[in-house]
Amino acid sequence: MITMRRRRFYLELLQQFTTRLLYVSQYLSPQRNIFGLSWQAHSRVAFMIMLYTGLMLAPVEHAKATEIVYTPIQLDIIPMGSTRIARGANDNGLIVGTIGVNPSGSSGVIWNEGKQREILRSQGNEDSRTVSQEETDYSSASDINNSNQIVGSMNTLIGMRAFRSQRAGEPVFLEMLPGDTSSNALAISESGMVTGWSSGPTGVRAVVWNLAGKVQALSALPDSSACRGLTINNNGDVAGVCNIASGPRATLWLRSLSPDKSVIDLGTLPGDAWSEVSSINERGTVVGTSGDTENRYSAVYWPLGNAIKDLGTLPNHTSSKALAVNNENEVVGVSEDNSGDHVTDERAFVWTKQRGMQDLNELQSSSHSSVLSHAIAISTHGLITATGHTKDIQSASHTHGTSELPLKIFQLSPVLEKVNFEDISQIVLGASVMAIPIAFSEELWNFGETLPLANILILATLSLTIQFFYTYFS
């Protein structure tokens, strides 16, 4: 998909090229006619086309001209009585997570086109770098990149160990900090860098692993008791959390800064006591949650170098969490009502700068028998991974992790853009108000009297065609 910046560049390039071509042509062949018009007349008409089209296109980026709808595809349904967490997804449509049914323990799994299978089946050896499936009572898969590299953790004879593996290969254990006894890998970048934590006698420390699996500790916030790296981008920037006296605090480690300055306290919304992060994109935008001491929390957005932004909640909800952001700064997560003793009415949402927060249940291309409760990942192309449950099952105890409800896993593909005619009419009206003073100048008014109807239709069609394609691909 072409980015907004690249589309704008191509449009400006086309306009400049057309203007220069017409400008030169009127001198090379001043008497030549096309459609009954001289080149001088064509230059004026071309200028009006570009002017009016530009006026119409300018508000598109900031208006709700179209509404994206999604087609949900159910990938799996996990039975009641099991613990399950779908944690990460990549642009190839693969999803990783953890599933467990007592008493057999938990295992990391991968979902591919509706098929679920275990991914951690290693063979034991004498140095305990791997252990057999029978000796492993727990494993988890936390993230997957577009090269299908998976990271997570599993129990071994010496403790929990962080690993990185190819989808079809053996997990390779990542080293721990000296003296530590356990570790966990929680996120992987497209280049294969990994972040997570390493734990031992000196506490829990946020770490990064390079491509060779070598570990490096990240600086901690002052007076923090434990830090964990939770997400990483291709620049090596890490976002995570450090525990301080008031609670968890969202933290950013910028690779471009010196080690003593690289750790940044992202802070909270005014009046809140804690914050945490869930995702960082290649632009350095971080999303997560900020909350108070009264069990109220809100999805938040930290643009690199700018102040924290509250994304709000869906109507009639009290709290929300941002769970992922893509490189287009589109955010997904969950909005819910936790005003009572339990969390109720969980709804998956998507947030964009142009449209704000929208309920994904209201953006489906057809009626559906399930409620989408959590949107956990969104790809660069807008493919959303979500979890949910059957619509007629109502339970206040339903959560993203352990639940008494069967969990359904979905992928949502953006397949259609419905035109919002009210907003389109506002754009056209605004453009017309700006263009009319020029369009009704004496020169163009006299020119319009001699312009054949066929030429007017050609120019109108060209303008509307450019508008249509620009709106559609935006």
Short mmCIF file of C-alpha atoms in Angstrom, two decimals:
data_model
loop_
_atom_site.label_atom_id
_atom_site.label_comp_id
_atom_site.label_asym_id
_atom_site.label_seq_id
_atom_site.Cartn_x
_atom_site.Cartn_y
_atom_site.Cartn_z
CA MET A 1 0.00 0.00 0.00
CA ILE A 2 1.37 3.43 -0.96
CA THR A 3 1.89 5.68 2.05
CA MET A 4 0.20 9.10 2.35
CA ARG A 5 3.54 10.91 2.01
CA ARG A 6 4.43 8.99 -1.16
CA ARG A 7 0.96 9.56 -2.68
CA ARG A 8 1.31 13.30 -2.09
CA PHE A 9 4.75 13.27 -3.68
CA TYR A 10 3.47 11.48 -6.80
CA LEU A 11 0.52 13.85 -7.14
CA GLU A 12 2.74 16.94 -6.87
CA LEU A 13 5.21 15.45 -9.34
CA LEU A 14 2.39 14.79 -11.85
CA GLN A 15 1.06 18.32 -11.48
CA GLN A 16 4.48 19.89 -11.99
CA PHE A 17 5.22 17.72 -15.01
CA THR A 18 1.86 18.51 -16.65
CA THR A 19 2.21 22.25 -16.03
CA ARG A 20 5.72 22.37 -17.52
CA LEU A 21 4.70 20.27 -20.53
CA LEU A 22 1.78 22.54 -21.34
CA TYR A 23 3.86 25.65 -20.77
CA VAL A 24 6.54 24.52 -23.22
CA SER A 25 4.01 23.19 -25.75
CA GLN A 26 2.21 26.49 -26.14
CA TYR A 27 5.41 28.04 -27.44
CA LEU A 28 6.43 25.09 -29.60
CA SER A 29 3.07 24.96 -31.38
CA PRO A 30 1.00 28.05 -30.62
CA GLN A 31 -1.45 27.54 -33.49
CA ARG A 32 -2.15 23.84 -32.96
CA ASN A 33 -5.66 22.98 -31.74
CA ILE A 34 -6.91 20.01 -29.71
CA PHE A 35 -10.64 19.47 -29.17
CA GLY A 36 -11.09 22.83 -30.86
CA LEU A 37 -9.00 24.72 -28.29
CA SER A 38 -5.62 26.43 -28.65
CA TRP A 39 -2.71 25.47 -26.43
CA GLN A 40 -3.14 28.74 -24.58
CA ALA A 41 -6.71 27.79 -23.74
CA HIS A 42 -5.62 24.29 -22.74
CA SER A 43 -3.04 25.74 -20.36
CA ARG A 44 -5.75 27.75 -18.62
CA VAL A 45 -8.09 24.77 -18.46
CA ALA A 46 -5.33 22.46 -17.17
CA PHE A 47 -4.55 25.01 -14.47
CA MET A 48 -8.21 25.11 -13.41
CA ILE A 49 -8.38 21.29 -13.31
CA MET A 50 -5.35 21.07 -11.04
CA LEU A 51 -6.52 23.98 -8.88
CA TYR A 52 -10.00 22.58 -8.34
CA THR A 53 -8.72 19.00 -7.86
CA GLY A 54 -6.14 20.23 -5.36
CA LEU A 55 -8.80 22.11 -3.42
CA MET A 56 -10.94 18.99 -3.30
CA LEU A 57 -8.09 16.68 -2.29
CA ALA A 58 -6.66 18.86 0.46
CA PRO A 59 -9.38 18.09 3.07
CA VAL A 60 -9.55 14.35 2.29
CA GLU A 61 -6.75 13.45 4.69
CA HIS A 62 -8.57 15.18 7.55
CA ALA A 63 -12.18 14.22 6.80
CA LYS A 64 -14.15 11.03 7.30
CA ALA A 65 -14.75 10.71 3.57
CA THR A 66 -14.74 6.93 3.64
CA GLU A 67 -15.36 4.27 6.22
CA ILE A 68 -13.30 1.09 6.18
CA VAL A 69 -15.17 -2.13 6.84
CA TYR A 70 -13.69 -5.55 7.65
CA THR A 71 -14.38 -9.16 6.80
CA PRO A 72 -13.70 -11.39 9.85
CA ILE A 73 -12.30 -14.88 9.33
CA GLN A 74 -12.50 -17.23 12.31
CA LEU A 75 -9.19 -19.07 12.71
CA ASP A 76 -9.83 -21.16 15.80
CA ILE A 77 -12.10 -21.77 18.76
CA ILE A 78 -10.55 -22.87 22.04
CA PRO A 79 -12.76 -24.83 24.47
CA MET A 80 -13.86 -23.78 27.92
CA GLY A 81 -11.60 -24.61 30.83
CA SER A 82 -8.39 -23.80 28.97
CA THR A 83 -6.05 -20.89 29.40
CA ARG A 84 -5.19 -19.09 26.23
CA ILE A 85 -3.56 -15.91 25.11
CA ALA A 86 -3.04 -14.85 21.49
CA ARG A 87 -0.07 -12.53 21.77
CA GLY A 88 1.33 -11.46 18.42
CA ALA A 89 0.87 -11.57 14.64
CA ASN A 90 2.84 -10.71 11.52
CA ASP A 91 2.03 -9.38 8.05
CA ASN A 92 1.97 -12.94 6.68
CA GLY A 93 -1.17 -13.73 8.67
CA LEU A 94 0.55 -15.95 11.24
CA ILE A 95 -0.45 -15.62 14.92
CA VAL A 96 1.43 -16.88 17.98
CA GLY A 97 0.37 -17.35 21.57
CA THR A 98 -0.03 -19.80 24.41
CA ILE A 99 -2.63 -22.45 25.09
CA GLY A 100 -2.92 -24.86 27.97
CA VAL A 101 -5.42 -27.36 29.30
CA ASN A 102 -4.86 -28.90 32.73
CA PRO A 103 -3.19 -31.17 33.60
CA SER A 104 -1.05 -31.27 30.44
CA GLY A 105 0.46 -27.80 30.97
CA SER A 106 0.85 -24.92 28.54
CA SER A 107 2.57 -24.72 25.16
CA GLY A 108 3.43 -22.04 22.67
CA VAL A 109 1.36 -22.36 19.51
CA ILE A 110 1.09 -20.86 16.06
CA TRP A 111 -2.10 -20.31 14.05
CA ASN A 112 -1.87 -20.40 10.28
CA GLU A 113 -4.99 -20.21 8.11
CA GLY A 114 -7.12 -21.66 10.88
CA LYS A 115 -4.72 -24.46 11.76
CA GLN A 116 -3.26 -24.61 15.27
CA ARG A 117 -0.15 -26.56 16.19
CA GLU A 118 2.50 -26.64 18.91
CA ILE A 119 5.75 -24.98 17.98
CA LEU A 120 8.06 -26.05 20.80
CA ARG A 121 9.16 -29.63 20.52
CA SER A 122 12.83 -29.75 21.41
CA GLN A 123 15.12 -32.66 22.15
CA GLY A 124 16.93 -32.87 25.49
CA ASN A 125 20.71 -32.87 25.81
CA GLU A 126 23.33 -32.81 28.48
CA ASP A 127 23.89 -29.06 28.73
CA SER A 128 20.18 -28.33 29.27
CA ARG A 129 20.06 -25.82 26.42
CA THR A 130 16.91 -27.67 25.40
CA VAL A 131 14.70 -30.18 27.13
CA SER A 132 12.24 -32.72 25.82
CA GLN A 133 8.54 -31.92 25.58
CA GLU A 134 7.82 -34.43 28.38
CA GLU A 135 10.12 -32.52 30.74
CA THR A 136 8.71 -29.11 29.78
CA ASP A 137 5.54 -28.20 31.67
CA TYR A 138 5.37 -24.68 30.27
CA SER A 139 6.28 -22.81 27.10
CA SER A 140 4.95 -19.62 25.57
CA ALA A 141 5.25 -17.80 22.27
CA SER A 142 5.17 -14.01 22.63
CA ASP A 143 5.88 -12.50 19.22
CA ILE A 144 6.61 -13.24 15.55
CA ASN A 145 8.17 -11.05 12.85
CA ASN A 146 7.70 -11.08 9.09
CA SER A 147 10.62 -13.51 8.67
CA ASN A 148 8.56 -15.92 10.80
CA GLN A 149 11.06 -15.81 13.67
CA ILE A 150 9.34 -16.54 16.97
CA VAL A 151 10.36 -15.53 20.49
CA GLY A 152 9.09 -16.65 23.87
CA SER A 153 10.13 -18.69 26.89
CA MET A 154 10.02 -22.24 28.21
CA ASN A 155 10.86 -24.09 31.38
CA THR A 156 14.13 -26.01 31.40
CA LEU A 157 15.98 -28.03 34.02
CA ILE A 158 17.70 -24.85 35.24
CA GLY A 159 14.73 -22.46 35.06
CA MET A 160 12.71 -20.45 32.57
CA ARG A 161 14.71 -19.52 29.47
CA ALA A 162 14.15 -17.02 26.67
CA PHE A 163 14.34 -18.43 23.15
CA ARG A 164 14.28 -17.40 19.51
CA SER A 165 13.42 -19.83 16.71
CA GLN A 166 12.43 -20.12 13.10
CA ARG A 167 8.88 -21.29 12.58
CA ALA A 168 9.93 -24.82 11.58
CA GLY A 169 13.20 -24.96 13.51
CA GLU A 170 14.46 -25.73 16.98
CA PRO A 171 14.28 -22.96 19.57
CA VAL A 172 17.67 -21.43 20.29
CA PHE A 173 18.08 -20.29 23.88
CA LEU A 174 19.28 -16.74 24.43
CA GLU A 175 21.93 -16.07 27.04
CA MET A 176 21.09 -14.52 30.41
CA LEU A 177 22.89 -11.74 32.25
CA PRO A 178 25.79 -13.06 34.39
CA GLY A 179 24.52 -14.67 37.58
CA ASP A 180 20.86 -14.71 36.49
CA THR A 181 18.71 -17.83 36.56
CA SER A 182 15.71 -17.04 34.32
CA SER A 183 14.76 -14.94 31.33
CA ASN A 184 11.89 -14.25 28.94
CA ALA A 185 11.83 -12.92 25.36
CA LEU A 186 8.74 -10.79 24.72
CA ALA A 187 9.20 -9.08 21.34
CA ILE A 188 11.28 -9.32 18.16
CA SER A 189 12.01 -6.69 15.50
CA GLU A 190 12.06 -7.26 11.75
CA SER A 191 15.86 -7.38 11.86
CA GLY A 192 15.81 -10.11 14.53
CA MET A 193 16.70 -8.04 17.62
CA VAL A 194 14.87 -9.22 20.73
CA THR A 195 13.82 -7.59 23.99
CA GLY A 196 12.54 -8.97 27.29
CA TRP A 197 13.96 -9.45 30.75
CA SER A 198 16.58 -11.36 32.70
CA SER A 199 16.16 -12.18 36.39
CA GLY A 200 18.43 -13.25 39.23
CA PRO A 201 19.82 -12.19 42.62
CA THR A 202 20.15 -8.56 41.47
CA GLY A 203 16.52 -8.33 40.39
CA VAL A 204 14.61 -8.17 37.12
CA ARG A 205 16.33 -6.15 34.39
CA ALA A 206 15.20 -5.12 30.92
CA VAL A 207 17.50 -6.51 28.22
CA VAL A 208 18.05 -6.70 24.48
CA TRP A 209 19.56 -9.57 22.52
CA ASN A 210 21.43 -9.01 19.27
CA LEU A 211 21.33 -11.28 16.22
CA ALA A 212 23.92 -13.59 17.76
CA GLY A 213 21.87 -14.01 20.95
CA LYS A 214 24.22 -11.92 23.09
CA VAL A 215 22.49 -10.09 25.93
CA GLN A 216 22.80 -6.46 27.00
CA ALA A 217 21.16 -4.87 30.06
CA LEU A 218 19.20 -1.63 29.66
CA SER A 219 19.42 1.21 32.17
CA ALA A 220 16.70 1.40 34.80
CA LEU A 221 14.63 4.40 35.85
CA PRO A 222 15.87 5.98 39.10
CA ASP A 223 14.46 4.26 42.21
CA SER A 224 12.81 1.50 40.17
CA SER A 225 12.67 -2.04 41.51
CA ALA A 226 12.32 -3.99 38.25
CA CYS A 227 12.27 -3.26 34.51
CA ARG A 228 11.10 -5.26 31.50
CA GLY A 229 11.44 -4.65 27.78
CA LEU A 230 8.06 -5.31 26.14
CA THR A 231 8.36 -4.16 22.51
CA ILE A 232 11.13 -3.23 20.04
CA ASN A 233 11.33 -1.62 16.60
CA ASN A 234 13.80 -2.02 13.77
CA ASN A 235 15.88 0.91 14.99
CA GLY A 236 16.58 -0.94 18.22
CA ASP A 237 14.37 1.39 20.28
CA VAL A 238 12.75 -0.49 23.16
CA ALA A 239 9.60 0.36 25.11
CA GLY A 240 8.71 -1.36 28.34
CA VAL A 241 7.92 -0.79 31.97
CA CYS A 242 9.82 -0.07 35.19
CA ASN A 243 8.21 -0.48 38.61
CA ILE A 244 8.43 2.59 40.84
CA ALA A 245 6.76 3.46 44.15
CA SER A 246 3.47 4.62 42.57
CA GLY A 247 3.21 1.59 40.30
CA PRO A 248 4.33 0.53 36.81
CA ARG A 249 5.73 3.32 34.65
CA ALA A 250 5.93 3.32 30.85
CA THR A 251 9.57 3.55 29.82
CA LEU A 252 11.38 4.17 26.52
CA TRP A 253 14.98 3.25 25.69
CA LEU A 254 16.27 5.09 22.59
CA ARG A 255 19.21 3.36 20.95
CA SER A 256 20.40 6.62 19.36
CA LEU A 257 21.15 8.19 22.76
CA SER A 258 24.11 7.49 25.01
CA PRO A 259 23.55 4.72 27.62
CA ASP A 260 23.25 7.18 30.51
CA LYS A 261 20.56 9.21 28.67
CA SER A 262 18.78 6.50 26.73
CA VAL A 263 16.15 5.68 29.39
CA ILE A 264 13.09 7.98 29.29
CA ASP A 265 10.13 8.09 31.68
CA LEU A 266 7.10 8.43 29.39
CA GLY A 267 4.91 9.53 32.27
CA THR A 268 1.14 9.31 32.67
CA LEU A 269 -1.97 11.30 31.90
CA PRO A 270 -2.52 14.17 34.39
CA GLY A 271 -3.69 12.78 37.74
CA ASP A 272 -2.87 9.15 36.92
CA ALA A 273 -0.60 6.95 39.03
CA TRP A 274 0.67 4.33 36.57
CA SER A 275 1.24 3.60 32.91
CA GLU A 276 2.42 0.73 30.74
CA VAL A 277 3.26 0.18 27.08
CA SER A 278 2.25 -2.48 24.61
CA SER A 279 3.70 -1.58 21.21
CA ILE A 280 6.17 0.67 19.36
CA ASN A 281 6.33 1.24 15.59
CA GLU A 282 9.13 2.23 13.21
CA ARG A 283 8.30 5.92 13.66
CA GLY A 284 8.96 5.66 17.39
CA THR A 285 5.28 6.02 18.28
CA VAL A 286 4.44 4.14 21.49
CA VAL A 287 0.97 3.07 22.63
CA GLY A 288 -0.24 1.65 25.92
CA THR A 289 -2.37 2.47 28.95
CA SER A 290 -2.45 5.12 31.68
CA GLY A 291 -4.50 4.60 34.85
CA ASP A 292 -5.37 5.99 38.25
CA THR A 293 -5.78 4.41 41.69
CA GLU A 294 -9.58 4.02 41.24
CA ASN A 295 -9.34 1.30 38.59
CA ARG A 296 -9.91 3.71 35.71
CA TYR A 297 -7.53 3.55 32.77
CA SER A 298 -7.35 4.84 29.24
CA ALA A 299 -5.65 3.92 25.97
CA VAL A 300 -2.84 6.37 25.31
CA TYR A 301 -0.49 7.33 22.50
CA TRP A 302 3.04 8.74 22.81
CA PRO A 303 4.19 10.27 19.47
CA LEU A 304 7.99 10.47 19.45
CA GLY A 305 9.01 13.82 20.89
CA ASN A 306 5.43 14.89 21.71
CA ALA A 307 3.16 14.82 24.75
CA ILE A 308 1.01 11.87 25.74
CA LYS A 309 -2.43 11.72 24.06
CA ASP A 310 -5.61 10.22 25.56
CA LEU A 311 -7.44 8.09 22.97
CA GLY A 312 -10.60 7.94 25.10
CA THR A 313 -13.17 5.13 25.19
CA LEU A 314 -16.13 3.92 23.19
CA PRO A 315 -19.55 5.37 24.19
CA ASN A 316 -20.87 4.16 27.57
CA HIS A 317 -17.51 2.66 28.51
CA THR A 318 -15.27 3.70 31.39
CA SER A 319 -11.83 2.34 30.45
CA SER A 320 -9.71 1.28 27.48
CA LYS A 321 -6.31 -0.19 26.60
CA ALA A 322 -4.21 0.29 23.47
CA LEU A 323 -2.64 -3.04 22.52
CA ALA A 324 -0.85 -2.43 19.19
CA VAL A 325 0.12 0.23 16.64
CA ASN A 326 1.27 -0.16 13.03
CA ASN A 327 3.58 2.03 10.96
CA GLU A 328 0.62 4.13 9.76
CA ASN A 329 -0.08 5.06 13.42
CA GLU A 330 -3.33 3.08 13.41
CA VAL A 331 -4.04 1.80 16.93
CA VAL A 332 -6.08 -1.21 18.09
CA GLY A 333 -7.09 -2.39 21.54
CA VAL A 334 -10.03 -2.92 23.88
CA SER A 335 -12.65 -0.59 25.36
CA GLU A 336 -14.70 -1.80 28.32
CA ASP A 337 -17.01 -0.97 31.19
CA ASN A 338 -15.41 -1.66 34.57
CA SER A 339 -17.72 0.54 36.63
CA GLY A 340 -19.04 -2.46 38.61
CA ASP A 341 -17.32 -5.30 40.41
CA HIS A 342 -16.25 -6.93 37.15
CA VAL A 343 -15.18 -5.91 33.68
CA THR A 344 -18.13 -6.11 31.26
CA ASP A 345 -18.95 -5.30 27.65
CA GLU A 346 -15.45 -5.59 26.24
CA ARG A 347 -15.25 -4.31 22.66
CA ALA A 348 -12.34 -4.38 20.24
CA PHE A 349 -11.56 -0.98 18.72
CA VAL A 350 -9.49 0.62 15.98
CA TRP A 351 -8.31 4.22 16.30
CA THR A 352 -7.03 6.53 13.56
CA LYS A 353 -6.23 10.22 13.60
CA GLN A 354 -8.90 10.89 10.99
CA ARG A 355 -11.75 8.82 12.43
CA GLY A 356 -10.98 8.56 16.14
CA MET A 357 -11.95 5.41 18.07
CA GLN A 358 -14.36 3.01 16.35
CA ASP A 359 -15.95 -0.24 17.53
CA LEU A 360 -14.73 -3.04 15.25
CA ASN A 361 -18.03 -4.86 15.84
CA GLU A 362 -19.77 -2.06 13.95
CA LEU A 363 -17.31 -2.12 11.04
CA GLN A 364 -17.91 -5.67 9.84
CA SER A 365 -18.96 -6.14 6.23
CA SER A 366 -21.80 -8.49 7.23
CA SER A 367 -23.68 -9.57 10.34
CA HIS A 368 -21.70 -11.84 12.62
CA SER A 369 -22.57 -14.22 15.45
CA SER A 370 -19.58 -13.26 17.62
CA VAL A 371 -18.47 -10.28 19.68
CA LEU A 372 -14.93 -9.04 19.01
CA SER A 373 -13.58 -8.21 22.46
CA HIS A 374 -9.85 -7.54 21.96
CA ALA A 375 -7.86 -6.37 18.93
CA ILE A 376 -4.30 -7.47 19.68
CA ALA A 377 -2.34 -6.70 16.50
CA ILE A 378 -2.56 -4.67 13.29
CA SER A 379 -0.27 -5.05 10.30
CA THR A 380 1.06 -2.29 8.05
CA HIS A 381 -1.63 -3.22 5.52
CA GLY A 382 -4.42 -2.98 8.11
CA LEU A 383 -4.90 -6.72 8.78
CA ILE A 384 -6.21 -6.96 12.36
CA THR A 385 -5.92 -9.92 14.72
CA ALA A 386 -8.72 -10.07 17.30
CA THR A 387 -10.24 -12.37 19.88
CA GLY A 388 -13.87 -12.72 20.88
CA HIS A 389 -16.69 -14.99 21.95
CA THR A 390 -20.18 -16.04 20.91
CA LYS A 391 -22.61 -13.12 20.89
CA ASP A 392 -25.34 -14.72 23.01
CA ILE A 393 -22.94 -15.62 25.86
CA GLN A 394 -22.89 -12.89 28.49
CA SER A 395 -20.37 -13.18 31.28
CA ALA A 396 -18.87 -10.54 33.51
CA SER A 397 -15.83 -12.73 34.13
CA HIS A 398 -14.68 -12.80 30.51
CA THR A 399 -11.08 -11.61 30.13
CA HIS A 400 -8.34 -11.79 27.55
CA GLY A 401 -6.38 -14.45 29.38
CA THR A 402 -8.18 -17.05 31.49
CA SER A 403 -11.93 -17.36 31.01
CA GLU A 404 -14.82 -19.74 31.35
CA LEU A 405 -15.88 -18.87 27.80
CA PRO A 406 -14.73 -20.53 24.59
CA LEU A 407 -12.27 -18.14 22.95
CA LYS A 408 -12.46 -17.41 19.23
CA ILE A 409 -9.54 -16.04 17.25
CA PHE A 410 -10.18 -13.91 14.16
CA GLN A 411 -8.33 -12.12 11.42
CA LEU A 412 -10.06 -9.04 10.03
CA SER A 413 -9.25 -7.96 6.48
CA PRO A 414 -10.13 -4.46 5.24
CA VAL A 415 -12.02 -5.22 2.04
CA LEU A 416 -14.27 -2.25 1.32
CA GLU A 417 -14.50 1.47 1.81
CA LYS A 418 -18.03 2.81 2.12
CA VAL A 419 -18.42 6.40 0.92
CA ASN A 420 -19.70 8.78 3.56
CA PHE A 421 -21.78 11.07 1.35
CA GLU A 422 -22.30 13.69 4.05
CA ASP A 423 -18.58 14.24 4.44
CA ILE A 424 -17.99 14.07 0.67
CA SER A 425 -20.62 16.80 0.19
CA GLN A 426 -18.87 18.98 2.78
CA ILE A 427 -15.56 18.56 0.95
CA VAL A 428 -17.10 19.44 -2.42
CA LEU A 429 -18.95 22.44 -0.94
CA GLY A 430 -15.79 23.77 0.71
CA ALA A 431 -13.77 23.34 -2.48
CA SER A 432 -16.49 25.02 -4.53
CA VAL A 433 -16.61 28.04 -2.24
CA MET A 434 -12.85 28.48 -2.67
CA ALA A 435 -12.85 27.85 -6.45
CA ILE A 436 -15.90 29.90 -7.51
CA PRO A 437 -14.22 33.36 -7.23
CA ILE A 438 -11.63 32.22 -9.78
CA ALA A 439 -13.93 30.10 -11.92
CA PHE A 440 -16.28 33.06 -12.42
CA SER A 441 -13.63 35.57 -13.39
CA GLU A 442 -14.34 37.53 -16.59
CA GLU A 443 -11.69 35.72 -18.61
CA LEU A 444 -12.88 32.22 -17.75
CA TRP A 445 -16.55 33.25 -18.01
CA ASN A 446 -16.03 34.44 -21.58
CA PHE A 447 -13.98 31.37 -22.32
CA GLY A 448 -16.71 29.10 -20.98
CA GLU A 449 -19.20 30.54 -23.46
CA THR A 450 -17.18 29.14 -26.36
CA LEU A 451 -16.18 25.82 -24.77
CA PRO A 452 -18.06 22.88 -26.31
CA LEU A 453 -20.14 20.71 -24.00
CA ALA A 454 -18.04 17.64 -24.87
CA ASN A 455 -14.92 19.38 -23.60
CA ILE A 456 -16.64 20.35 -20.35
CA LEU A 457 -17.65 16.72 -19.79
CA ILE A 458 -14.10 15.51 -20.49
CA LEU A 459 -12.63 17.95 -17.98
CA ALA A 460 -15.27 17.12 -15.35
CA THR A 461 -14.67 13.39 -15.81
CA LEU A 462 -10.92 13.79 -15.46
CA SER A 463 -11.31 15.82 -12.26
CA LEU A 464 -13.77 13.36 -10.71
CA THR A 465 -11.59 10.37 -11.70
CA ILE A 466 -8.56 11.82 -9.94
CA GLN A 467 -10.71 12.58 -6.89
CA PHE A 468 -12.14 9.05 -6.81
CA PHE A 469 -8.81 7.25 -7.00
CA TYR A 470 -7.14 9.55 -4.48
CA THR A 471 -9.99 9.08 -2.00
CA TYR A 472 -10.11 5.31 -2.51
CA PHE A 473 -6.40 4.71 -1.97
CA SER A 474 -6.28 7.09 0.99
#
